[in-house]
């Protein structure tokens, strides 16, 4: 089953060069309201994207900049509970960047193939 999450990048991604590949680790947060109590509820997502070509690396660098809006799909969500047991993050396995609205230009771009 596919899962799709969209959200604004409030924090710059963690970027690491892995030789021929560059890794982009992003964090997204979804806010909803509890129907009974009216309190805000948060769902936190972690996704890792990989790029090999210079064009793809530049695309991910621009698309994942702080302030950008991302749409990411994945095949599976895996819960990760913090050591204190209070916080849950959902890791997005086999994440794919579906769409991005750049922070600087505000134009929508599709992921290069």
PDB file of C-alpha atoms in Angstrom:
ATOM      1  CA  UNK A   1       0.000   0.000   0.000  1.00  0.00           C
ATOM      2  CA  UNK A   2       1.349   3.405  -0.923  1.00  0.00           C
ATOM      3  CA  UNK A   3       1.421   6.304   1.537  1.00  0.00           C
ATOM      4  CA  UNK A   4       1.689   9.964   0.544  1.00  0.00           C
ATOM      5  CA  UNK A   5       2.677  12.765   2.898  1.00  0.00           C
ATOM      6  CA  UNK A   6       2.922  16.455   2.103  1.00  0.00           C
ATOM      7  CA  UNK A   7       4.448  19.141   4.224  1.00  0.00           C
ATOM      8  CA  UNK A   8       6.616  22.207   4.523  1.00  0.00           C
ATOM      9  CA  UNK A   9      10.328  21.898   5.219  1.00  0.00           C
ATOM     10  CA  UNK A  10      10.851  23.851   8.445  1.00  0.00           C
ATOM     11  CA  UNK A  11      14.394  22.550   8.792  1.00  0.00           C
ATOM     12  CA  UNK A  12      17.155  21.981   6.239  1.00  0.00           C
ATOM     13  CA  UNK A  13      17.739  18.303   5.333  1.00  0.00           C
ATOM     14  CA  UNK A  14      20.701  16.245   6.482  1.00  0.00           C
ATOM     15  CA  UNK A  15      22.849  15.758   3.371  1.00  0.00           C
ATOM     16  CA  UNK A  16      25.634  13.190   3.115  1.00  0.00           C
ATOM     17  CA  UNK A  17      27.863  12.270   0.180  1.00  0.00           C
ATOM     18  CA  UNK A  18      28.122   8.473  -0.111  1.00  0.00           C
ATOM     19  CA  UNK A  19      30.640   8.264  -2.948  1.00  0.00           C
ATOM     20  CA  UNK A  20      28.651   8.015  -6.175  1.00  0.00           C
ATOM     21  CA  UNK A  21      25.365   8.789  -4.388  1.00  0.00           C
ATOM     22  CA  UNK A  22      24.162  11.691  -2.255  1.00  0.00           C
ATOM     23  CA  UNK A  23      21.662  11.085   0.556  1.00  0.00           C
ATOM     24  CA  UNK A  24      19.032  13.641   1.616  1.00  0.00           C
ATOM     25  CA  UNK A  25      17.319  12.907   4.961  1.00  0.00           C
ATOM     26  CA  UNK A  26      14.179  15.028   5.431  1.00  0.00           C
ATOM     27  CA  UNK A  27      11.674  15.413   8.250  1.00  0.00           C
ATOM     28  CA  UNK A  28       8.023  16.329   7.730  1.00  0.00           C
ATOM     29  CA  UNK A  29       5.304  16.944  10.285  1.00  0.00           C
ATOM     30  CA  UNK A  30       1.537  16.674   9.863  1.00  0.00           C
ATOM     31  CA  UNK A  31      -0.812  18.569  12.193  1.00  0.00           C
ATOM     32  CA  UNK A  32      -4.415  17.561  12.801  1.00  0.00           C
ATOM     33  CA  UNK A  33      -7.048  18.372  15.384  1.00  0.00           C
ATOM     34  CA  UNK A  34      -8.556  15.806  17.746  1.00  0.00           C
ATOM     35  CA  UNK A  35     -12.323  15.817  17.136  1.00  0.00           C
ATOM     36  CA  UNK A  36     -13.244  15.199  20.768  1.00  0.00           C
ATOM     37  CA  UNK A  37     -10.809  17.427  22.644  1.00  0.00           C
ATOM     38  CA  UNK A  38      -9.944  19.988  19.965  1.00  0.00           C
ATOM     39  CA  UNK A  39      -6.235  19.603  20.751  1.00  0.00           C
ATOM     40  CA  UNK A  40      -3.586  19.569  18.042  1.00  0.00           C
ATOM     41  CA  UNK A  41      -2.078  16.176  17.231  1.00  0.00           C
ATOM     42  CA  UNK A  42       1.217  15.764  15.410  1.00  0.00           C
ATOM     43  CA  UNK A  43       2.500  12.985  13.164  1.00  0.00           C
ATOM     44  CA  UNK A  44       6.215  13.127  12.354  1.00  0.00           C
ATOM     45  CA  UNK A  45       7.710  11.487   9.266  1.00  0.00           C
ATOM     46  CA  UNK A  46      11.327  10.751   8.280  1.00  0.00           C
ATOM     47  CA  UNK A  47      12.284  10.075   4.666  1.00  0.00           C
ATOM     48  CA  UNK A  48      15.594   9.402   2.950  1.00  0.00           C
ATOM     49  CA  UNK A  49      16.051  10.283  -0.725  1.00  0.00           C
ATOM     50  CA  UNK A  50      19.038   9.338  -2.894  1.00  0.00           C
ATOM     51  CA  UNK A  51      20.470  11.051  -5.980  1.00  0.00           C
ATOM     52  CA  UNK A  52      23.279   9.941  -8.301  1.00  0.00           C
ATOM     53  CA  UNK A  53      23.523  12.353 -11.222  1.00  0.00           C
ATOM     54  CA  UNK A  54      24.613  15.983 -10.841  1.00  0.00           C
ATOM     55  CA  UNK A  55      21.190  17.132 -12.142  1.00  0.00           C
ATOM     56  CA  UNK A  56      19.313  14.995  -9.588  1.00  0.00           C
ATOM     57  CA  UNK A  57      21.605  16.179  -6.769  1.00  0.00           C
ATOM     58  CA  UNK A  58      20.946  19.810  -7.715  1.00  0.00           C
ATOM     59  CA  UNK A  59      17.199  19.124  -7.957  1.00  0.00           C
ATOM     60  CA  UNK A  60      17.064  17.562  -4.470  1.00  0.00           C
ATOM     61  CA  UNK A  61      19.243  20.338  -3.048  1.00  0.00           C
ATOM     62  CA  UNK A  62      16.808  22.973  -4.354  1.00  0.00           C
ATOM     63  CA  UNK A  63      13.631  20.995  -3.634  1.00  0.00           C
ATOM     64  CA  UNK A  64      14.506  20.105  -0.030  1.00  0.00           C
ATOM     65  CA  UNK A  65      15.671  23.579   0.999  1.00  0.00           C
ATOM     66  CA  UNK A  66      14.181  25.041   4.151  1.00  0.00           C
ATOM     67  CA  UNK A  67      10.789  26.579   3.367  1.00  0.00           C
ATOM     68  CA  UNK A  68      10.006  24.274   0.427  1.00  0.00           C
ATOM     69  CA  UNK A  69       6.772  22.296   0.265  1.00  0.00           C
ATOM     70  CA  UNK A  70       7.230  18.585  -0.533  1.00  0.00           C
ATOM     71  CA  UNK A  71       4.995  15.686  -1.529  1.00  0.00           C
ATOM     72  CA  UNK A  72       6.646  12.346  -0.705  1.00  0.00           C
ATOM     73  CA  UNK A  73       5.293   8.833  -1.313  1.00  0.00           C
ATOM     74  CA  UNK A  74       6.524   5.583   0.153  1.00  0.00           C
ATOM     75  CA  UNK A  75       5.665   1.891   0.099  1.00  0.00           C
ATOM     76  CA  UNK A  76       5.634   1.364   3.849  1.00  0.00           C
ATOM     77  CA  UNK A  77       5.555   3.321   7.133  1.00  0.00           C
ATOM     78  CA  UNK A  78       7.618   1.911   9.994  1.00  0.00           C
ATOM     79  CA  UNK A  79       7.030   3.370  13.484  1.00  0.00           C
ATOM     80  CA  UNK A  80      10.061   4.373  15.533  1.00  0.00           C
ATOM     81  CA  UNK A  81       9.417   5.094  19.223  1.00  0.00           C
ATOM     82  CA  UNK A  82      11.759   7.395  21.161  1.00  0.00           C
ATOM     83  CA  UNK A  83      13.732   6.080  24.144  1.00  0.00           C
ATOM     84  CA  UNK A  84      11.360   7.822  26.559  1.00  0.00           C
ATOM     85  CA  UNK A  85       8.352   6.257  24.814  1.00  0.00           C
ATOM     86  CA  UNK A  86       6.604   9.595  24.404  1.00  0.00           C
ATOM     87  CA  UNK A  87       7.348  10.370  20.743  1.00  0.00           C
ATOM     88  CA  UNK A  88       6.677   8.346  17.612  1.00  0.00           C
ATOM     89  CA  UNK A  89       8.230   8.992  14.198  1.00  0.00           C
ATOM     90  CA  UNK A  90       7.099   7.174  11.093  1.00  0.00           C
ATOM     91  CA  UNK A  91       9.982   6.164   8.836  1.00  0.00           C
ATOM     92  CA  UNK A  92       9.046   6.206   5.158  1.00  0.00           C
ATOM     93  CA  UNK A  93      10.599   3.158   3.459  1.00  0.00           C
ATOM     94  CA  UNK A  94      11.518   3.455  -0.244  1.00  0.00           C
ATOM     95  CA  UNK A  95      10.584   7.142  -0.256  1.00  0.00           C
ATOM     96  CA  UNK A  96      10.085   8.988  -3.554  1.00  0.00           C
ATOM     97  CA  UNK A  97       9.814  12.721  -4.038  1.00  0.00           C
ATOM     98  CA  UNK A  98       6.625  13.206  -6.063  1.00  0.00           C
ATOM     99  CA  UNK A  99       6.472  16.993  -6.221  1.00  0.00           C
ATOM    100  CA  UNK A 100       8.090  20.101  -4.753  1.00  0.00           C
ATOM    101  CA  UNK A 101       7.325  23.787  -4.532  1.00  0.00           C
ATOM    102  CA  UNK A 102      10.662  25.577  -4.188  1.00  0.00           C
ATOM    103  CA  UNK A 103      11.081  27.989  -1.298  1.00  0.00           C
ATOM    104  CA  UNK A 104      12.981  30.547  -3.360  1.00  0.00           C
ATOM    105  CA  UNK A 105      11.107  30.529  -6.658  1.00  0.00           C
ATOM    106  CA  UNK A 106       7.694  29.227  -5.661  1.00  0.00           C
ATOM    107  CA  UNK A 107       7.379  27.217  -8.879  1.00  0.00           C
ATOM    108  CA  UNK A 108       6.345  23.578  -8.972  1.00  0.00           C
ATOM    109  CA  UNK A 109       8.755  21.030 -10.408  1.00  0.00           C
ATOM    110  CA  UNK A 110       8.382  17.342 -11.155  1.00  0.00           C
ATOM    111  CA  UNK A 111      11.169  14.976 -10.183  1.00  0.00           C
ATOM    112  CA  UNK A 112      13.631  14.252 -13.009  1.00  0.00           C
ATOM    113  CA  UNK A 113      13.619  10.651 -14.252  1.00  0.00           C
TER     114      UNK A 113
END
